Amino acid sequence: MKATTLFTALVLACGTAPALAQHQHGTASAGATATTDGEIRKIDPAKGTALIKHGDMKALGMGPMTMSFKFKDPKMAAGLKDGDKIRFTATMPGDDLIVTEVKKMP
Ligand SMILES: [Cu+2]
């Protein structure tokens, strides 16, 4: 019975791992992209960056959170402003999250 108890403990330990891993940004495989809904919290058109509250991005190893993204082309930030609802695609070639496509939602 001791072995069963240990097994159960291991299963429980593994079961909690995904929740702890939610804010790690190192689990995406090369070339992975994720498309999700988001809301622009703070956009910086000059730098081509934006703080975005985003939904699930499982392919990039992330749950919903608010974080900073870089636009692939700073021109993509044109026409977007704080508070805008968007649908966007991002990839993570290195340490930075890069927005490759963005569409403003009505
Ligand atoms: Cu994130």
GROMACS .gro file of N, CA, C and O and ligand atoms in nm:
model
  425
    1MET      N    1   0.083  -0.122   0.000
    1MET     CA    2   0.000   0.000   0.000
    1MET      C    3   0.086   0.126   0.000
    1MET      O    4   0.046   0.228  -0.050
    2LYS      N    5   0.205   0.117   0.055
    2LYS     CA    6   0.295   0.234   0.058
    2LYS      C    7   0.327   0.281  -0.083
    2LYS      O    8   0.330   0.399  -0.113
    3ALA      N    9   0.350   0.182  -0.173
    3ALA     CA   10   0.384   0.215  -0.312
    3ALA      C   11   0.270   0.291  -0.378
    3ALA      O   12   0.290   0.386  -0.453
    4THR      N   13   0.148   0.251  -0.351
    4THR     CA   14   0.031   0.317  -0.409
    4THR      C   15   0.024   0.463  -0.362
    4THR      O   16  -0.002   0.554  -0.440
    5THR      N   17   0.053   0.482  -0.235
    5THR     CA   18   0.048   0.617  -0.179
    5THR      C   19   0.152   0.707  -0.247
    5THR      O   20   0.124   0.819  -0.285
    6LEU      N   21   0.273   0.651  -0.266
    6LEU     CA   22   0.378   0.727  -0.330
    6LEU      C   23   0.339   0.763  -0.472
    6LEU      O   24   0.357   0.876  -0.517
    7PHE      N   25   0.282   0.665  -0.544
    7PHE     CA   26   0.240   0.686  -0.681
    7PHE      C   27   0.138   0.800  -0.688
    7PHE      O   28   0.147   0.890  -0.769
    8THR      N   29   0.042   0.796  -0.597
    8THR     CA   30  -0.062   0.900  -0.593
    8THR      C   31   0.002   1.037  -0.570
    8THR      O   32  -0.033   1.135  -0.635
    9ALA      N   33   0.100   1.041  -0.480
    9ALA     CA   34   0.166   1.168  -0.450
    9ALA      C   35   0.237   1.221  -0.574
    9ALA      O   36   0.235   1.340  -0.603
   10LEU      N   37   0.300   1.131  -0.650
   10LEU     CA   38   0.371   1.173  -0.771
   10LEU      C   39   0.274   1.228  -0.875
   10LEU      O   40   0.299   1.328  -0.938
   11VAL      N   41   0.161   1.160  -0.890
   11VAL     CA   42   0.060   1.204  -0.985
   11VAL      C   43   0.009   1.343  -0.948
   11VAL      O   44  -0.005   1.431  -1.031
   12LEU      N   45  -0.015   1.362  -0.820
   12LEU     CA   46  -0.063   1.493  -0.773
   12LEU      C   47   0.041   1.601  -0.798
   12LEU      O   48   0.009   1.710  -0.841
   13ALA      N   49   0.168   1.567  -0.775
   13ALA     CA   50   0.275   1.663  -0.795
   13ALA      C   51   0.282   1.704  -0.942
   13ALA      O   52   0.296   1.821  -0.976
   14CYS      N   53   0.271   1.606  -1.031
   14CYS     CA   54   0.276   1.633  -1.174
   14CYS      C   55   0.154   1.715  -1.216
   14CYS      O   56   0.162   1.801  -1.301
   15GLY      N   57   0.041   1.685  -1.154
   15GLY     CA   58  -0.083   1.754  -1.190
   15GLY      C   59  -0.078   1.902  -1.161
   15GLY      O   60  -0.146   1.980  -1.227
   16THR      N   61   0.004   1.944  -1.066
   16THR     CA   62   0.009   2.086  -1.032
   16THR      C   63   0.113   2.159  -1.117
   16THR      O   64   0.116   2.280  -1.120
   17ALA      N   65   0.199   2.086  -1.186
   17ALA     CA   66   0.307   2.147  -1.262
   17ALA      C   67   0.260   2.248  -1.368
   17ALA      O   68   0.317   2.356  -1.377
   18PRO      N   69   0.157   2.215  -1.448
   18PRO     CA   70   0.118   2.311  -1.553
   18PRO      C   71   0.081   2.448  -1.498
   18PRO      O   72   0.114   2.550  -1.557
   19ALA      N   73   0.017   2.452  -1.382
   19ALA     CA   74  -0.023   2.581  -1.324
   19ALA      C   75   0.101   2.663  -1.289
   19ALA      O   76   0.105   2.783  -1.310
   20LEU      N   77   0.204   2.596  -1.239
   20LEU     CA   78   0.326   2.666  -1.202
   20LEU      C   79   0.404   2.710  -1.325
   20LEU      O   80   0.477   2.806  -1.322
   21ALA      N   81   0.388   2.637  -1.436
   21ALA     CA   82   0.465   2.664  -1.557
   21ALA      C   83   0.402   2.774  -1.641
   21ALA      O   84   0.458   2.816  -1.740
   22GLN      N   85   0.285   2.823  -1.601
   22GLN     CA   86   0.210   2.917  -1.685
   22GLN      C   87   0.288   3.042  -1.724
   22GLN      O   88   0.267   3.095  -1.832
   23HIS      N   89   0.374   3.090  -1.637
   23HIS     CA   90   0.444   3.215  -1.668
   23HIS      C   91   0.584   3.194  -1.721
   23HIS      O   92   0.662   3.286  -1.730
   24GLN      N   93   0.618   3.071  -1.753
   24GLN     CA   94   0.748   3.046  -1.813
   24GLN      C   95   0.735   3.064  -1.963
   24GLN      O   96   0.639   3.021  -2.023
   25HIS      N   97   0.834   3.128  -2.023
   25HIS     CA   98   0.830   3.153  -2.166
   25HIS      C   99   0.941   3.079  -2.238
   25HIS      O  100   0.999   3.128  -2.330
   26GLY      N  101   0.974   2.961  -2.192
   26GLY     CA  102   1.083   2.890  -2.257
   26GLY      C  103   1.042   2.756  -2.314
   26GLY      O  104   1.126   2.679  -2.355
   27THR      N  105   0.912   2.730  -2.320
   27THR     CA  106   0.868   2.597  -2.358
   27THR      C  107   0.820   2.587  -2.503
   27THR      O  108   0.782   2.482  -2.548
   28ALA      N  109   0.821   2.697  -2.577
   28ALA     CA  110   0.773   2.693  -2.715
   28ALA      C  111   0.876   2.624  -2.804
   28ALA      O  112   0.996   2.643  -2.790
   29SER      N  113   0.827   2.542  -2.897
   29SER     CA  114   0.919   2.481  -2.991
   29SER      C  115   0.948   2.582  -3.102
   29SER      O  116   0.868   2.672  -3.129
   30ALA      N  117   1.062   2.567  -3.166
   30ALA     CA  118   1.105   2.663  -3.268
   30ALA      C  119   0.999   2.676  -3.378
   30ALA      O  120   0.949   2.576  -3.427
   31GLY      N  121   0.967   2.798  -3.414
   31GLY     CA  122   0.872   2.822  -3.522
   31GLY      C  123   0.727   2.813  -3.481
   31GLY      O  124   0.639   2.833  -3.563
   32ALA      N  125   0.701   2.782  -3.353
   32ALA     CA  126   0.563   2.771  -3.308
   32ALA      C  127   0.496   2.908  -3.309
   32ALA      O  128   0.558   3.009  -3.277
   33THR      N  129   0.370   2.911  -3.348
   33THR     CA  130   0.293   3.035  -3.343
   33THR      C  131   0.163   3.008  -3.268
   33THR      O  132   0.119   2.894  -3.260
   34ALA      N  133   0.106   3.113  -3.213
   34ALA     CA  134  -0.023   3.099  -3.145
   34ALA      C  135  -0.108   3.219  -3.181
   34ALA      O  136  -0.059   3.331  -3.190
   35THR      N  137  -0.236   3.194  -3.204
   35THR     CA  138  -0.331   3.301  -3.233
   35THR      C  139  -0.432   3.308  -3.121
   35THR      O  140  -0.483   3.205  -3.078
   36THR      N  141  -0.455   3.428  -3.072
   36THR     CA  142  -0.548   3.443  -2.961
   36THR      C  143  -0.609   3.582  -2.961
   36THR      O  144  -0.569   3.669  -3.038
   37ASP      N  145  -0.706   3.602  -2.872
   37ASP     CA  146  -0.765   3.734  -2.855
   37ASP      C  147  -0.686   3.812  -2.752
   37ASP      O  148  -0.622   3.753  -2.665
   38GLY      N  149  -0.687   3.943  -2.764
   38GLY     CA  150  -0.616   4.024  -2.668
   38GLY      C  151  -0.676   4.163  -2.657
   38GLY      O  152  -0.766   4.201  -2.732
   39GLU      N  153  -0.626   4.235  -2.557
   39GLU     CA  154  -0.668   4.373  -2.538
   39GLU      C  155  -0.542   4.456  -2.517
   39GLU      O  156  -0.457   4.421  -2.434
   40ILE      N  157  -0.529   4.563  -2.592
   40ILE     CA  158  -0.410   4.647  -2.579
   40ILE      C  159  -0.419   4.732  -2.453
   40ILE      O  160  -0.516   4.804  -2.432
   41ARG      N  161  -0.320   4.716  -2.366
   41ARG     CA  162  -0.318   4.791  -2.241
   41ARG      C  163  -0.235   4.918  -2.255
   41ARG      O  164  -0.270   5.023  -2.201
   42LYS      N  165  -0.121   4.907  -2.325
   42LYS     CA  166  -0.035   5.024  -2.341
   42LYS      C  167   0.046   5.004  -2.468
   42LYS      O  168   0.129   4.914  -2.478
   43ILE      N  169   0.020   5.088  -2.565
   43ILE     CA  170   0.091   5.073  -2.692
   43ILE      C  171   0.197   5.182  -2.706
   43ILE      O  172   0.178   5.296  -2.660
   44ASP      N  173   0.311   5.147  -2.765
   44ASP     CA  174   0.419   5.242  -2.790
   44ASP      C  175   0.455   5.234  -2.938
   44ASP      O  176   0.541   5.156  -2.978
   45PRO      N  177   0.385   5.315  -3.020
   45PRO     CA  178   0.406   5.306  -3.166
   45PRO      C  179   0.550   5.340  -3.206
   45PRO      O  180   0.600   5.284  -3.304
   46ALA      N  181   0.615   5.428  -3.130
   46ALA     CA  182   0.753   5.465  -3.164
   46ALA      C  183   0.848   5.346  -3.154
   46ALA      O  184   0.934   5.326  -3.239
   47LYS      N  185   0.828   5.268  -3.049
   47LYS     CA  186   0.913   5.149  -3.030
   47LYS      C  187   0.858   5.026  -3.101
   47LYS      O  188   0.928   4.926  -3.119
   48GLY      N  189   0.729   5.033  -3.137
   48GLY     CA  190   0.668   4.916  -3.200
   48GLY      C  191   0.642   4.805  -3.100
   48GLY      O  192   0.653   4.687  -3.132
   49THR      N  193   0.610   4.844  -2.977
   49THR     CA  194   0.580   4.745  -2.873
   49THR      C  195   0.443   4.773  -2.812
   49THR      O  196   0.391   4.885  -2.824
   50ALA      N  197   0.388   4.674  -2.747
   50ALA     CA  198   0.261   4.692  -2.679
   50ALA      C  199   0.248   4.595  -2.564
   50ALA      O  200   0.293   4.481  -2.572
   51LEU      N  201   0.189   4.645  -2.456
   51LEU     CA  202   0.153   4.559  -2.344
   51LEU      C  203   0.014   4.505  -2.378
   51LEU      O  204  -0.079   4.583  -2.400
   52ILE      N  205   0.004   4.373  -2.389
   52ILE     CA  206  -0.122   4.313  -2.431
   52ILE      C  207  -0.171   4.212  -2.328
   52ILE      O  208  -0.094   4.127  -2.283
   53LYS      N  209  -0.298   4.225  -2.291
   53LYS     CA  210  -0.361   4.124  -2.207
   53LYS      C  211  -0.411   4.017  -2.303
   53LYS      O  212  -0.499   4.045  -2.385
   54HIS      N  213  -0.352   3.898  -2.297
   54HIS     CA  214  -0.386   3.797  -2.397
   54HIS      C  215  -0.449   3.671  -2.338
   54HIS      O  216  -0.435   3.643  -2.219
   55GLY      N  217  -0.515   3.597  -2.425
   55GLY     CA  218  -0.577   3.471  -2.387
   55GLY      C  219  -0.476   3.358  -2.393
   55GLY      O  220  -0.355   3.380  -2.402
   56ASP      N  221  -0.528   3.237  -2.390
   56ASP     CA  222  -0.445   3.117  -2.394
   56ASP      C  223  -0.355   3.113  -2.518
   56ASP      O  224  -0.400   3.138  -2.628
   57MET      N  225  -0.227   3.083  -2.499
   57MET     CA  226  -0.136   3.065  -2.613
   57MET      C  227  -0.058   2.937  -2.585
   57MET      O  228   0.063   2.938  -2.558
   58LYS      N  229  -0.129   2.826  -2.590
   58LYS     CA  230  -0.071   2.697  -2.553
   58LYS      C  231   0.054   2.662  -2.633
   58LYS      O  232   0.149   2.608  -2.579
   59ALA      N  233   0.053   2.694  -2.763
   59ALA     CA  234   0.167   2.659  -2.849
   59ALA      C  235   0.295   2.729  -2.803
   59ALA      O  236   0.405   2.686  -2.833
   60LEU      N  237   0.277   2.840  -2.731
   60LEU     CA  238   0.393   2.913  -2.682
   60LEU      C  239   0.414   2.889  -2.532
   60LEU      O  240   0.494   2.956  -2.467
   61GLY      N  241   0.341   2.794  -2.477
   61GLY     CA  242   0.359   2.758  -2.338
   61GLY      C  243   0.307   2.860  -2.239
   61GLY      O  244   0.360   2.874  -2.129
   62MET      N  245   0.202   2.933  -2.280
   62MET     CA  246   0.149   3.039  -2.193
   62MET      C  247   0.000   3.028  -2.173
   62MET      O  248  -0.073   2.997  -2.266
   63GLY      N  249  -0.041   3.058  -2.054
   63GLY     CA  250  -0.182   3.074  -2.026
   63GLY      C  251  -0.216   3.221  -2.042
   63GLY      O  252  -0.131   3.298  -2.087
   64PRO      N  253  -0.339   3.260  -2.009
   64PRO     CA  254  -0.376   3.401  -2.020
   64PRO      C  255  -0.293   3.488  -1.925
   64PRO      O  256  -0.270   3.449  -1.811
   65MET      N  257  -0.246   3.601  -1.973
   65MET     CA  258  -0.170   3.696  -1.891
   65MET      C  259  -0.153   3.828  -1.964
   65MET      O  260  -0.191   3.841  -2.079
   66THR      N  261  -0.096   3.924  -1.894
   66THR     CA  262  -0.068   4.054  -1.955
   66THR      C  263   0.084   4.066  -1.967
   66THR      O  264   0.155   4.046  -1.869
   67MET      N  265   0.131   4.094  -2.087
   67MET     CA  266   0.276   4.100  -2.107
   67MET      C  267   0.311   4.185  -2.229
   67MET      O  268   0.225   4.225  -2.305
   68SER      N  269   0.439   4.210  -2.244
   68SER     CA  270   0.486   4.297  -2.351
   68SER      C  271   0.518   4.219  -2.479
   68SER      O  272   0.579   4.112  -2.474
   69PHE      N  273   0.472   4.270  -2.590
   69PHE     CA  274   0.499   4.211  -2.722
   69PHE      C  275   0.566   4.315  -2.811
   69PHE      O  276   0.552   4.436  -2.790
   70LYS      N  277   0.636   4.265  -2.910
   70LYS     CA  278   0.700   4.351  -3.009
   70LYS      C  279   0.633   4.324  -3.143
   70LYS      O  280   0.611   4.207  -3.177
   71PHE      N  281   0.601   4.430  -3.217
   71PHE     CA  282   0.544   4.408  -3.350
   71PHE      C  283   0.655   4.374  -3.448
   71PHE      O  284   0.762   4.436  -3.445
   72LYS      N  285   0.628   4.278  -3.534
   72LYS     CA  286   0.727   4.237  -3.635
   72LYS      C  287   0.767   4.359  -3.717
   72LYS      O  288   0.884   4.379  -3.747
   73ASP      N  289   0.667   4.437  -3.755
   73ASP     CA  290   0.689   4.563  -3.826
   73ASP      C  291   0.622   4.673  -3.744
   73ASP      O  292   0.502   4.665  -3.719
   74PRO      N  293   0.700   4.772  -3.698
   74PRO     CA  294   0.641   4.879  -3.614
   74PRO      C  295   0.520   4.945  -3.678
   74PRO      O  296   0.434   4.998  -3.608
   75LYS      N  297   0.512   4.939  -3.811
   75LYS     CA  298   0.396   4.999  -3.882
   75LYS      C  299   0.265   4.931  -3.841
   75LYS      O  300   0.158   4.988  -3.855
   76MET      N  301   0.276   4.807  -3.792
   76MET     CA  302   0.155   4.734  -3.752
   76MET      C  303   0.087   4.803  -3.634
   76MET      O  304  -0.032   4.780  -3.610
   77ALA      N  305   0.162   4.883  -3.560
   77ALA     CA  306   0.104   4.952  -3.443
   77ALA      C  307   0.017   5.070  -3.485
   77ALA      O  308  -0.064   5.118  -3.406
   78ALA      N  309   0.034   5.113  -3.609
   78ALA     CA  310  -0.045   5.227  -3.658
   78ALA      C  311  -0.193   5.192  -3.657
   78ALA      O  312  -0.232   5.084  -3.700
   79GLY      N  313  -0.274   5.283  -3.607
   79GLY     CA  314  -0.418   5.260  -3.605
   79GLY      C  315  -0.465   5.184  -3.482
   79GLY      O  316  -0.584   5.162  -3.464
   80LEU      N  317  -0.371   5.140  -3.399
   80LEU     CA  318  -0.410   5.073  -3.275
   80LEU      C  319  -0.390   5.168  -3.158
   80LEU      O  320  -0.297   5.248  -3.158
   81LYS      N  321  -0.477   5.156  -3.059
   81LYS     CA  322  -0.462   5.241  -2.940
   81LYS      C  323  -0.497   5.162  -2.814
   81LYS      O  324  -0.554   5.054  -2.823
   82ASP      N  325  -0.463   5.220  -2.700
   82ASP     CA  326  -0.491   5.154  -2.572
   82ASP      C  327  -0.640   5.121  -2.562
   82ASP      O  328  -0.725   5.204  -2.596
   83GLY      N  329  -0.670   5.003  -2.516
   83GLY     CA  330  -0.809   4.962  -2.496
   83GLY      C  331  -0.866   4.886  -2.615
   83GLY      O  332  -0.973   4.827  -2.604
   84ASP      N  333  -0.797   4.888  -2.730
   84ASP     CA  334  -0.847   4.817  -2.848
   84ASP      C  335  -0.849   4.667  -2.824
   84ASP      O  336  -0.756   4.610  -2.767
   85LYS      N  337  -0.956   4.603  -2.873
   85LYS     CA  338  -0.965   4.457  -2.870
   85LYS      C  339  -0.906   4.408  -3.002
   85LYS      O  340  -0.939   4.459  -3.109
   86ILE      N  341  -0.820   4.307  -2.991
   86ILE     CA  342  -0.753   4.258  -3.112
   86ILE      C  343  -0.756   4.105  -3.117
   86ILE      O  344  -0.782   4.039  -3.017
   87ARG      N  345  -0.731   4.055  -3.235
   87ARG     CA  346  -0.703   3.911  -3.252
   87ARG      C  347  -0.566   3.910  -3.319
   87ARG      O  348  -0.543   3.979  -3.417
   88PHE      N  349  -0.472   3.835  -3.260
   88PHE     CA  350  -0.337   3.843  -3.312
   88PHE      C  351  -0.264   3.710  -3.308
   88PHE      O  352  -0.304   3.617  -3.238
   89THR      N  353  -0.159   3.703  -3.387
   89THR     CA  354  -0.074   3.585  -3.393
   89THR      C  355   0.065   3.624  -3.349
   89THR      O  356   0.116   3.729  -3.389
   90ALA      N  357   0.126   3.541  -3.264
   90ALA     CA  358   0.260   3.572  -3.215
   90ALA      C  359   0.350   3.450  -3.225
   90ALA      O  360   0.304   3.336  -3.229
   91THR      N  361   0.479   3.478  -3.231
   91THR     CA  362   0.578   3.372  -3.234
   91THR      C  363   0.691   3.411  -3.139
   91THR      O  364   0.700   3.527  -3.098
   92MET      N  365   0.773   3.316  -3.101
   92MET     CA  366   0.879   3.345  -3.005
   92MET      C  367   1.014   3.290  -3.056
   92MET      O  368   1.059   3.184  -3.014
   93PRO      N  369   1.077   3.364  -3.149
   93PRO     CA  370   1.204   3.315  -3.206
   93PRO      C  371   1.318   3.319  -3.105
   93PRO      O  372   1.414   3.244  -3.117
   94GLY      N  373   1.310   3.410  -3.008
   94GLY     CA  374   1.415   3.418  -2.907
   94GLY      C  375   1.350   3.446  -2.773
   94GLY      O  376   1.256   3.378  -2.735
   95ASP      N  377   1.398   3.547  -2.703
   95ASP     CA  378   1.338   3.582  -2.575
   95ASP      C  379   1.216   3.671  -2.592
   95ASP      O  380   1.134   3.681  -2.503
   96ASP      N  381   1.207   3.738  -2.708
   96ASP     CA  382   1.097   3.831  -2.729
   96ASP      C  383   0.977   3.763  -2.795
   96ASP      O  384   0.993   3.673  -2.875
   97LEU      N  385   0.859   3.810  -2.756
   97LEU     CA  386   0.737   3.767  -2.820
   97LEU      C  387   0.712   3.862  -2.936
   97LEU      O  388   0.707   3.983  -2.916
   98ILE      N  389   0.700   3.809  -3.057
   98ILE     CA  390   0.682   3.893  -3.175
   98ILE      C  391   0.543   3.874  -3.232
   98ILE      O  392   0.501   3.761  -3.258
   99VAL      N  393   0.471   3.987  -3.249
   99VAL     CA  394   0.341   3.983  -3.311
   99VAL      C  395   0.361   3.984  -3.463
   99VAL      O  396   0.420   4.076  -3.518
  100THR      N  397   0.316   3.877  -3.529
  100THR     CA  398   0.335   3.868  -3.673
  100THR      C  399   0.212   3.913  -3.751
  100THR      O  400   0.220   3.951  -3.867
  101GLU      N  401   0.094   3.905  -3.685
  101GLU     CA  402  -0.029   3.948  -3.749
  101GLU      C  403  -0.120   4.005  -3.643
  101GLU      O  404  -0.126   3.951  -3.532
  102VAL      N  405  -0.188   4.113  -3.677
  102VAL     CA  406  -0.281   4.169  -3.580
  102VAL      C  407  -0.402   4.225  -3.654
  102VAL      O  408  -0.390   4.282  -3.762
  103LYS      N  409  -0.519   4.202  -3.596
  103LYS     CA  410  -0.643   4.250  -3.656
  103LYS      C  411  -0.727   4.312  -3.546
  103LYS      O  412  -0.746   4.250  -3.440
  104LYS      N  413  -0.773   4.435  -3.571
  104LYS     CA  414  -0.855   4.503  -3.471
  104LYS      C  415  -0.997   4.447  -3.477
  104LYS      O  416  -1.052   4.430  -3.585
  105MET      N  417  -1.051   4.414  -3.362
  105MET     CA  418  -1.185   4.358  -3.358
  105MET      C  419  -1.286   4.472  -3.344
  105MET      O  420  -1.259   4.572  -3.278
  106PRO      N  421  -1.403   4.457  -3.405
  106PRO     CA  422  -1.505   4.562  -3.397
  106PRO      C  423  -1.559   4.578  -3.255
  106PRO      O  424  -1.559   4.483  -3.180
  107CU      CU  425   0.306   3.548  -2.155
   0.00000   0.00000   0.00000
